[in-house]
mmCIF file of C-alpha atoms in Angstrom:
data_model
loop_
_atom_site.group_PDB
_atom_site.id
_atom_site.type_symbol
_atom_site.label_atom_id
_atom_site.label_comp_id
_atom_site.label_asym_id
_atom_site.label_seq_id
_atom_site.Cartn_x
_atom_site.Cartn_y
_atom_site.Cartn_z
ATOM 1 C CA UNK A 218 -25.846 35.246 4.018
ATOM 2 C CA UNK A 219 -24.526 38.322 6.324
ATOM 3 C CA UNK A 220 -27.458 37.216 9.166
ATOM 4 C CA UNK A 221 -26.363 33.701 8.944
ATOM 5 C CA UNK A 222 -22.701 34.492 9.194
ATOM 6 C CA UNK A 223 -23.402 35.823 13.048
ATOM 7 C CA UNK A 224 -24.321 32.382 13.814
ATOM 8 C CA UNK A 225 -21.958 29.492 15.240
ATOM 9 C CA UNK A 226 -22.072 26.345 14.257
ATOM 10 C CA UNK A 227 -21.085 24.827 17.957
ATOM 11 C CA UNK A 228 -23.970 26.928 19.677
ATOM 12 C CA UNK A 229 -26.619 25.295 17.755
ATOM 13 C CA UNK A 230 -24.638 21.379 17.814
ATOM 14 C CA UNK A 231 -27.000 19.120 20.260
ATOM 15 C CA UNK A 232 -24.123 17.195 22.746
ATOM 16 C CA UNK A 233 -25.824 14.330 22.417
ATOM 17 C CA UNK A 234 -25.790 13.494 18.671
ATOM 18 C CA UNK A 235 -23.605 16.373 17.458
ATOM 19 C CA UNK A 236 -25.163 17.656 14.520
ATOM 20 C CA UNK A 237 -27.686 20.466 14.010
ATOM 21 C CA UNK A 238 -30.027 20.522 16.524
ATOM 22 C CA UNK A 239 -33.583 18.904 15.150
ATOM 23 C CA UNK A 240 -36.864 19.865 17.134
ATOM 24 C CA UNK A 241 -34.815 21.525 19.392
ATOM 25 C CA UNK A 242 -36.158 21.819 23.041
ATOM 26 C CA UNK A 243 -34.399 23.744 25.909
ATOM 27 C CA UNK A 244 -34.911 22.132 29.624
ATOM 28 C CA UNK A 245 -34.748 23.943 32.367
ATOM 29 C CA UNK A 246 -30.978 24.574 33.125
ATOM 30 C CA UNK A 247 -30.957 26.467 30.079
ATOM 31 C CA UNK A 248 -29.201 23.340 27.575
ATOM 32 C CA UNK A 249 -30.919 22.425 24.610
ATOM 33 C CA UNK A 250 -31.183 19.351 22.725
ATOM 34 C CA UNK A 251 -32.877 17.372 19.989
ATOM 35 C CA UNK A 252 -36.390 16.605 21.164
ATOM 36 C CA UNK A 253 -34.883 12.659 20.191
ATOM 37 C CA UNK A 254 -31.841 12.765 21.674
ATOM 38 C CA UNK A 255 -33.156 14.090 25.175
ATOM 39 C CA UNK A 256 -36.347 12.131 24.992
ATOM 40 C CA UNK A 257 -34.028 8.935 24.440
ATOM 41 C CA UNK A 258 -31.523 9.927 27.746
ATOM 42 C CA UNK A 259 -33.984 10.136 29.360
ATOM 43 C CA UNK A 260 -36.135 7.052 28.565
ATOM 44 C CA UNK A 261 -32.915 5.378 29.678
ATOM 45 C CA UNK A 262 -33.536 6.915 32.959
ATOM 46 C CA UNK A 263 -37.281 5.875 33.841
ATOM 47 C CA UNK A 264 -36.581 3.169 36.681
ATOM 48 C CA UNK A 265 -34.411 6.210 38.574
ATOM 49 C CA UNK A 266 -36.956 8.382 38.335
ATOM 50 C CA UNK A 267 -34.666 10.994 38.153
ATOM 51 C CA UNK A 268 -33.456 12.895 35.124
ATOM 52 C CA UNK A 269 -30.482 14.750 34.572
ATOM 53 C CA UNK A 270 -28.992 17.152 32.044
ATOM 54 C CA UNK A 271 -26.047 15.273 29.753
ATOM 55 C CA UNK A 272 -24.264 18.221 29.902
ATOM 56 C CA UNK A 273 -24.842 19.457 33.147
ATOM 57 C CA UNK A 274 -26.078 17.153 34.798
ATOM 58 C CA UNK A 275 -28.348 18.881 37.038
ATOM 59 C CA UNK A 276 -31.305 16.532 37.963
ATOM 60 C CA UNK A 277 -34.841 17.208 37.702
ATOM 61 C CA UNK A 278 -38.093 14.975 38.979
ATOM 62 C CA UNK A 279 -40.488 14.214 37.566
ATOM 63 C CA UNK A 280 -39.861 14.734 34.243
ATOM 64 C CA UNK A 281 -39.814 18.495 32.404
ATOM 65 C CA UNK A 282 -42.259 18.743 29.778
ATOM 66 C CA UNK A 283 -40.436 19.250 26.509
ATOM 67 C CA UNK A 284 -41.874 22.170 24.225
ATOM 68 C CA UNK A 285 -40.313 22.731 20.953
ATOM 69 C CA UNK A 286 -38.194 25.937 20.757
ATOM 70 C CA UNK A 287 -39.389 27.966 17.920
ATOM 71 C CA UNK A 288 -37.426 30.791 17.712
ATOM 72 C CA UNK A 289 -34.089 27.989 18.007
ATOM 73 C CA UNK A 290 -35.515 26.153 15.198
ATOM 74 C CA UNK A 291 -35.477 29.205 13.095
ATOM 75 C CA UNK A 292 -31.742 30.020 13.633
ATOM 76 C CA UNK A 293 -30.798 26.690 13.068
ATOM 77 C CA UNK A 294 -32.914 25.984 10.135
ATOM 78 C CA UNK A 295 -30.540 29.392 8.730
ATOM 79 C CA UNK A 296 -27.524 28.175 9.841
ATOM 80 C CA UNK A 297 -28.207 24.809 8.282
ATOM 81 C CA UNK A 298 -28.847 26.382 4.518
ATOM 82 C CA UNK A 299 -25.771 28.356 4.986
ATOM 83 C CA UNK A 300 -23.586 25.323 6.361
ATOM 84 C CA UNK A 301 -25.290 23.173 3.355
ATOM 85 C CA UNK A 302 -23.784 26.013 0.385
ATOM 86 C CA UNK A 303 -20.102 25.266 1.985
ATOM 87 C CA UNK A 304 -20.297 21.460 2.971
ATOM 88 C CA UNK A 305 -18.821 19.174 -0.089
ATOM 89 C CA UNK A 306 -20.672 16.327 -0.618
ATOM 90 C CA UNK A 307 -18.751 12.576 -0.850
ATOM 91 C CA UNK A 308 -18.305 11.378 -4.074
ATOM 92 C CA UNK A 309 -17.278 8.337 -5.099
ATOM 93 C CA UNK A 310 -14.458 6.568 -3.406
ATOM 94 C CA UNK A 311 -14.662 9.227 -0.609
ATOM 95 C CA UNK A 312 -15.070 8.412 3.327
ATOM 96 C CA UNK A 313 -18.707 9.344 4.242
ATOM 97 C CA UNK A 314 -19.518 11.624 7.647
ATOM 98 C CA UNK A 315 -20.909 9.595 9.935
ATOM 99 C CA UNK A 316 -22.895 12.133 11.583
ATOM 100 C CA UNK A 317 -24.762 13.987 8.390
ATOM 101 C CA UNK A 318 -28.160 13.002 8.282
ATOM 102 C CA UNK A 319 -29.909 13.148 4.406
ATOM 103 C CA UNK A 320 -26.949 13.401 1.845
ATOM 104 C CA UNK A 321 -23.409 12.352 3.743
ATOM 105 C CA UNK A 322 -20.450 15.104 3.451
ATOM 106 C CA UNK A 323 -17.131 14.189 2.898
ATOM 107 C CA UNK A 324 -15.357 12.980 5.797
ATOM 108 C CA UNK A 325 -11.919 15.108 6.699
ATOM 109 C CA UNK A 326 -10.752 12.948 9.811
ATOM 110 C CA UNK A 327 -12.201 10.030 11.947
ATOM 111 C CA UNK A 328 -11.689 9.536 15.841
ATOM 112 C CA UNK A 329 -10.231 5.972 16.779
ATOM 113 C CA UNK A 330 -12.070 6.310 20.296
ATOM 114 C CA UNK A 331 -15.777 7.248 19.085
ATOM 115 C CA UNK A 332 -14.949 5.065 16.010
ATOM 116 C CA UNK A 333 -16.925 7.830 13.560
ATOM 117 C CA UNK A 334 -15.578 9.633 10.744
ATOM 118 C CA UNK A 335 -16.412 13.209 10.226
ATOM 119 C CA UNK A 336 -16.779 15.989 7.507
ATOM 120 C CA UNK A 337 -15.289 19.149 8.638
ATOM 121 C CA UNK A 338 -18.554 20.610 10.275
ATOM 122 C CA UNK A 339 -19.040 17.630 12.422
ATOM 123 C CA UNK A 340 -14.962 17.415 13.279
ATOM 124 C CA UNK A 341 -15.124 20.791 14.756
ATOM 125 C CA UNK A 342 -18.417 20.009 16.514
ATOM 126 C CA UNK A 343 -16.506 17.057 18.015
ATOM 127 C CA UNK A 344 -13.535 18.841 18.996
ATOM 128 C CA UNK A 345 -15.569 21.495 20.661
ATOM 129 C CA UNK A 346 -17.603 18.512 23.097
ATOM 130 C CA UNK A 347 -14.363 16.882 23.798
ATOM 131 C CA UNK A 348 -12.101 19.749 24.408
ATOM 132 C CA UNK A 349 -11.719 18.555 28.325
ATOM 133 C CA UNK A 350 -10.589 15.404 26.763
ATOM 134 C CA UNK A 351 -8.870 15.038 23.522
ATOM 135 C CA UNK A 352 -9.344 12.234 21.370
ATOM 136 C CA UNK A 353 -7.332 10.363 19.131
ATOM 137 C CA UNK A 354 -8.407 11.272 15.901
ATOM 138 C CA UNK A 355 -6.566 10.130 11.937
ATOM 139 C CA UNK A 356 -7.175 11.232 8.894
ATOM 140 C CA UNK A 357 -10.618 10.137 7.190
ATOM 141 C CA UNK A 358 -10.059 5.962 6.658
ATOM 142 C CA UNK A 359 -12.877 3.471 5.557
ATOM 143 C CA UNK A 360 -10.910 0.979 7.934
ATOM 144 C CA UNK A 361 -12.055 2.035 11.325
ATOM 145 C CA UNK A 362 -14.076 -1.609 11.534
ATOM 146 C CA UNK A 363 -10.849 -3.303 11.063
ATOM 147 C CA UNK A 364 -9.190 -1.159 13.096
ATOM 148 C CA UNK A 365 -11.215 -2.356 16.501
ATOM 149 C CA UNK A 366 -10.758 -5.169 18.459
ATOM 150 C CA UNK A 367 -14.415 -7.387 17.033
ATOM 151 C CA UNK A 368 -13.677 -9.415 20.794
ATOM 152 C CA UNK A 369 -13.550 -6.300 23.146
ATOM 153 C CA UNK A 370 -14.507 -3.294 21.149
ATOM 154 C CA UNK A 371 -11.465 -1.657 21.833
ATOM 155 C CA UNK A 372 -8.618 0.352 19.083
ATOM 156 C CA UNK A 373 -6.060 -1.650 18.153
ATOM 157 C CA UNK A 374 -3.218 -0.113 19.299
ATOM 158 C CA UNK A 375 -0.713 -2.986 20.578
ATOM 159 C CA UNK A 376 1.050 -5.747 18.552
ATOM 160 C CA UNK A 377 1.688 -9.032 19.952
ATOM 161 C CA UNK A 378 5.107 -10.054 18.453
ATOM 162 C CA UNK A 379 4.390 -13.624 19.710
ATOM 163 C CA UNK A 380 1.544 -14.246 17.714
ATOM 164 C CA UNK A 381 2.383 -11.698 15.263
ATOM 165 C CA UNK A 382 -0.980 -9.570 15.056
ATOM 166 C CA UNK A 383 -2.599 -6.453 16.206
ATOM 167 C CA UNK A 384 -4.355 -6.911 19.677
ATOM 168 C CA UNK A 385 -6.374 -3.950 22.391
ATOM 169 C CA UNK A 386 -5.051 -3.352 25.877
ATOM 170 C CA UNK A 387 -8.214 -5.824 27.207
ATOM 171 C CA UNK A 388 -6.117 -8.920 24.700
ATOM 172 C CA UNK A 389 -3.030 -8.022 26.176
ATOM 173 C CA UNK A 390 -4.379 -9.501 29.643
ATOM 174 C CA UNK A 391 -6.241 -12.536 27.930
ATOM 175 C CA UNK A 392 -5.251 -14.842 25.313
ATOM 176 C CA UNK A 393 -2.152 -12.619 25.039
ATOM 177 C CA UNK A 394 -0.920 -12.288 28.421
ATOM 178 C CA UNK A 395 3.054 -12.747 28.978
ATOM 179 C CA UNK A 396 3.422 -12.414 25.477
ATOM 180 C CA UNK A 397 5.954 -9.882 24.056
ATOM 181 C CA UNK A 398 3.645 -7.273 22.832
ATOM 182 C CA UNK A 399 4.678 -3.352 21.745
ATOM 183 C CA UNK A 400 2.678 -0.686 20.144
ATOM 184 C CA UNK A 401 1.292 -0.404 16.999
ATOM 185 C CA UNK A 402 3.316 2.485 16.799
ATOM 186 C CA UNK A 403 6.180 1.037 17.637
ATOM 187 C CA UNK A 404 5.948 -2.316 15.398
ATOM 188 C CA UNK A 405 5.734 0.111 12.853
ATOM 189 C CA UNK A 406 8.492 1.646 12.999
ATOM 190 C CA UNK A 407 10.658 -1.688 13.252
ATOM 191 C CA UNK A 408 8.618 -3.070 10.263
ATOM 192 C CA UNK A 409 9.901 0.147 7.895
ATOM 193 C CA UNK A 410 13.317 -0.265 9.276
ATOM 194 C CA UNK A 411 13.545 -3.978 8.320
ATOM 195 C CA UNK A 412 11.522 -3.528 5.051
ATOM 196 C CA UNK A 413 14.572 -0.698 4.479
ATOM 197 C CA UNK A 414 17.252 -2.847 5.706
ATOM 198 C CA UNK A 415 16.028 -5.064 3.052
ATOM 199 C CA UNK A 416 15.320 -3.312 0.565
ATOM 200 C CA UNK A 417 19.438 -1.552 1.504
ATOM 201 C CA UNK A 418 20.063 -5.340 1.135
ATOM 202 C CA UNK A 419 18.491 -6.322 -2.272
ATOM 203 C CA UNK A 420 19.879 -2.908 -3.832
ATOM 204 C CA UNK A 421 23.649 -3.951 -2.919
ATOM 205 C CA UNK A 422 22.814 -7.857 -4.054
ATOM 206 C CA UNK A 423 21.701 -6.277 -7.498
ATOM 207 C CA UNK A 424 24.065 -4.186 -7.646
ATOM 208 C CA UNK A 425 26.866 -7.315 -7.147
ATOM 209 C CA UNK A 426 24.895 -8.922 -9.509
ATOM 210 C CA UNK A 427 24.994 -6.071 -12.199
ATOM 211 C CA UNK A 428 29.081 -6.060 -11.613
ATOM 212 C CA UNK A 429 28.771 -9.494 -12.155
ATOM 213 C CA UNK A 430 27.104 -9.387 -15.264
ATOM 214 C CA UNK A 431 29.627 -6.243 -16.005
ATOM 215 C CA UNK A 432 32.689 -8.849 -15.264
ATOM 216 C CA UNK A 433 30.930 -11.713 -17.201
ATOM 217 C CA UNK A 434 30.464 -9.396 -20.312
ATOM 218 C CA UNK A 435 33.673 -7.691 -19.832
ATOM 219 C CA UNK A 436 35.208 -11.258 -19.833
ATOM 220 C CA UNK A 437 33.721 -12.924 -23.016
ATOM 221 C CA UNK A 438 34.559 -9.873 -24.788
ATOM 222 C CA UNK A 439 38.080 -10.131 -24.066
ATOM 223 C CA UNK A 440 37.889 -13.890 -24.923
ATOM 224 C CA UNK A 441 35.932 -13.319 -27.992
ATOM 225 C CA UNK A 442 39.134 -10.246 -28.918
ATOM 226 C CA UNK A 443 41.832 -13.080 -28.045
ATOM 227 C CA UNK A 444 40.390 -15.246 -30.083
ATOM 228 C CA UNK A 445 39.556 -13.560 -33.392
ATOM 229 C CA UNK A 446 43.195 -12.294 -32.826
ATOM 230 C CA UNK A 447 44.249 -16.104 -32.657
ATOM 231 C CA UNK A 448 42.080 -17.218 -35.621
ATOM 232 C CA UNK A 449 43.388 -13.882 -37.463
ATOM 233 C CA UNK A 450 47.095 -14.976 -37.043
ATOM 234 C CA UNK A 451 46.031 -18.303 -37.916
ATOM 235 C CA UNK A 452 44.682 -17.484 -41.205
ATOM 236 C CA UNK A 453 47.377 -15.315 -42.176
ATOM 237 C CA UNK A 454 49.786 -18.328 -40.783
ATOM 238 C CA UNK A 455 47.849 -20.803 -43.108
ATOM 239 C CA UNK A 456 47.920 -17.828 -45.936
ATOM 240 C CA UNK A 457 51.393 -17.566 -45.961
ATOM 241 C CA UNK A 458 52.018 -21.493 -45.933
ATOM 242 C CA UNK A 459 49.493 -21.864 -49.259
ATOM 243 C CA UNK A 460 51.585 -18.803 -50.933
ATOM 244 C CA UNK A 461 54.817 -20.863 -50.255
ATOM 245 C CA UNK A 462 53.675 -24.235 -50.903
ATOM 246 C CA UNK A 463 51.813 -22.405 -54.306
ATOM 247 C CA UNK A 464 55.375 -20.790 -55.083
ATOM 248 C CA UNK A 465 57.217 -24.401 -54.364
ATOM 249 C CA UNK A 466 54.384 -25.894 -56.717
ATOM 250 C CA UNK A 467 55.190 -23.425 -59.652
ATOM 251 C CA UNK A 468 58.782 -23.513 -59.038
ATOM 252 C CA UNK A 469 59.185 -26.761 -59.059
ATOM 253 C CA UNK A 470 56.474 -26.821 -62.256
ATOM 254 C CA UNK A 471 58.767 -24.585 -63.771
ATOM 255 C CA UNK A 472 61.857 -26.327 -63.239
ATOM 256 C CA UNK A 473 60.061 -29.140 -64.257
ATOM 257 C CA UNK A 474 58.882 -27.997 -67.444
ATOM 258 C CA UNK A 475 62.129 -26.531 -68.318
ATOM 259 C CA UNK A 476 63.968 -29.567 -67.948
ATOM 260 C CA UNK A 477 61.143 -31.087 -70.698
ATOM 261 C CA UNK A 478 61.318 -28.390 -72.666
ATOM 262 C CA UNK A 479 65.195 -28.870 -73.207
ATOM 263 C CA UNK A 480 64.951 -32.658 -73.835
ATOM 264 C CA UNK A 481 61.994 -31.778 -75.899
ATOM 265 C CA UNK A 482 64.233 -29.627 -77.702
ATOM 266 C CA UNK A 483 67.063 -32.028 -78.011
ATOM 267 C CA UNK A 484 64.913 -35.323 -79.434
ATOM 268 C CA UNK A 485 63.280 -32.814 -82.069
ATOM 269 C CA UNK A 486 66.868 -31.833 -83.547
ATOM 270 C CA UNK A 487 67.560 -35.405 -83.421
ATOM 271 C CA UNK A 488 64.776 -35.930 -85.352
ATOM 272 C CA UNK A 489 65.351 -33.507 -87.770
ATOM 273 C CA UNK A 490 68.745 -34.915 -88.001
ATOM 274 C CA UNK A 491 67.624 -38.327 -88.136
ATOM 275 C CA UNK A 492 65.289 -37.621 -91.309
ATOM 276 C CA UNK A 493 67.928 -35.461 -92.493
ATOM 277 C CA UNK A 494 70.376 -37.915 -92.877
ATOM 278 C CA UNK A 495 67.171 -40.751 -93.372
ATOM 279 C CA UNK A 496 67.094 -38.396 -97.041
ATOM 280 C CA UNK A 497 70.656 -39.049 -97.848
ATOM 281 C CA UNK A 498 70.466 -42.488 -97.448
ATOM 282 C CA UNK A 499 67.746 -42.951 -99.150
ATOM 283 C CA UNK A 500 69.869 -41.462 -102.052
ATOM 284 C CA UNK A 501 72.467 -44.278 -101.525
ATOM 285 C CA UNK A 502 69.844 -46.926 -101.176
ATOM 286 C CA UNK A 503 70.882 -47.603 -104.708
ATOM 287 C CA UNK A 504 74.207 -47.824 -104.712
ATOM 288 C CA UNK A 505 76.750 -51.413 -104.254
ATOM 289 C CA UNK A 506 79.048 -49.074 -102.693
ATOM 290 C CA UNK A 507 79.187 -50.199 -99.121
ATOM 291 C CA UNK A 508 82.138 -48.650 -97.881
ATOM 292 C CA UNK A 509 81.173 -45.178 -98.692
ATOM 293 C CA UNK A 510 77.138 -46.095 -97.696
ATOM 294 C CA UNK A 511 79.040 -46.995 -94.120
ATOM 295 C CA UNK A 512 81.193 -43.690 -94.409
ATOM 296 C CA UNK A 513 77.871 -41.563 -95.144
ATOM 297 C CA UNK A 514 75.824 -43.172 -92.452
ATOM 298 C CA UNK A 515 78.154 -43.020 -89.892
ATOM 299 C CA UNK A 516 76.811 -41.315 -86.392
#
């Protein structure tokens, strides 16, 4: 581990591909690359008939004969177990490294020019190649397909408000010329501030609403105390007028009852007086004495 920590990742990167170099071969400006990734270049380079360095871009004729590097292939073969103990693997769910060959690492950021996501070994790699010219890189997204322009190839990175979608700079003077078109950037911003506006706006209409339903409640319970208070005087109203029609009932009963009572009183001592006298004159029933029969029975 303390022999492979001497070694840097970016001196054994090939430019062309970016990862580890594989079969490495060194040409004769001193650059080395993957015995693919040269071999390819230069393949593209046959009806020239001159080949160049990628890096360099010194020229050669005909072409170098490639040797593998042996003593390159051993460093990097270290360097590659020691950068294989740190590198995380993607699980699932994660955004893969575009660049690992064998098992993919977990990508840490993607670049929206060389539309590639990388894990954190091939990030710096990239970084290091394009330090004349930065790129413009996100954190790791599975999108970057829908992120490209499928017509031109291109990121993106303008909206046309006319048509109301996500165009590249190559739309902008096609199908979308003239139209009103901003960055992405830009609609972005506008979008969150209207989605906030309205959101500001729904959170003061519920919030009427709630006072509404505050007033509404506040209301019927106010009705609902004004009436029971009604309906309570009411029934003690209607309580009051049965006690005093009940108390004119039995007075007038009473009364009533009295006056019976007395009369009742009266015909039963004139019956008693009656049979009383009935018993004397039966006495005199027998008697031709009719003056003192008239004086006896007189009322």
């Amino acid at each position: 581990m303390a022999e492979a920590s001497v070694f840097s990742v970016e001196q054994f990167s090939c430019p062309v591909c970016l990862d580890l170099l594989k079969d490495p071969v060194t040409i004769h400006c001193g650059h080395s690359y993957c015995m693919s990734c040269i071999t390819d270049c230069w393949d593209q380079e046959d009806q020239k008939r001159v080949y160049s360095c990628p890096q360099c871009r010194q020229t050669f004729s005909p072409t170098p004969a490639l040797g593998k590097n042996t003593m390159l292939a051993i460093v990097v073969e270290k360097l590659k177990k020691t950068n294989l103990k740190a590198a995380v693997p993607a699980g699932h769910g994660d955004v893969e490294c575009d660049i690992c060959t064998g098992r993919k690492h977990k990508a840490v950021k993607s670049c929206l020019v060389c539309l590639e996501s990388y894990c954190q070994t091939h990030f710096e790699r990239h970084e290091e190649f394009r330090s004349g010219k930065r790129h413009k890189v996100t954190d790791a997204t599975g999108r970057l397909q829908q992120m490209i322009c499928h017509q031109h190839d291109k990121l993106l990175e303008l909206f046309c408000r006319t048509d109301q979608q996500c165009v590249c700079v190559l739309c902008m003077t096609d199908e979308h010329k003239n139209h009103e078109t901003v960055s992405t950037a830009a609609e972005r911003t506008e979008k969150e501030s209207e989605i906030q506006q309205r959101i500001q706006q729904r959170q003061k209409d519920l919030e009427q609403l709630r006072e509404a339903v505050e007033s509404h409640k506040r209301s019927a319970q106010t009705a609902v105390e004004d009436s029971e208070r009604i309906f309570t005087e009411l029934i003690r109203s209607i309580e009051r007028s049965r006690s005093e029609v009940t108390q004119r009932i039995r007075d007038q009963e009473k009364t009533a009852v009295s006056r019976a009572e007395g009369q009742m009183e009266r015909l039963e001592q004139e019956t008693e007086d009656l049979k009383k006298r009935n018993s004397e004159l039966e006495q005199l029933s027998h008697t031709d004495d009719h003056i003192h029969f008239l004086q006896v029975t007189e009322i």
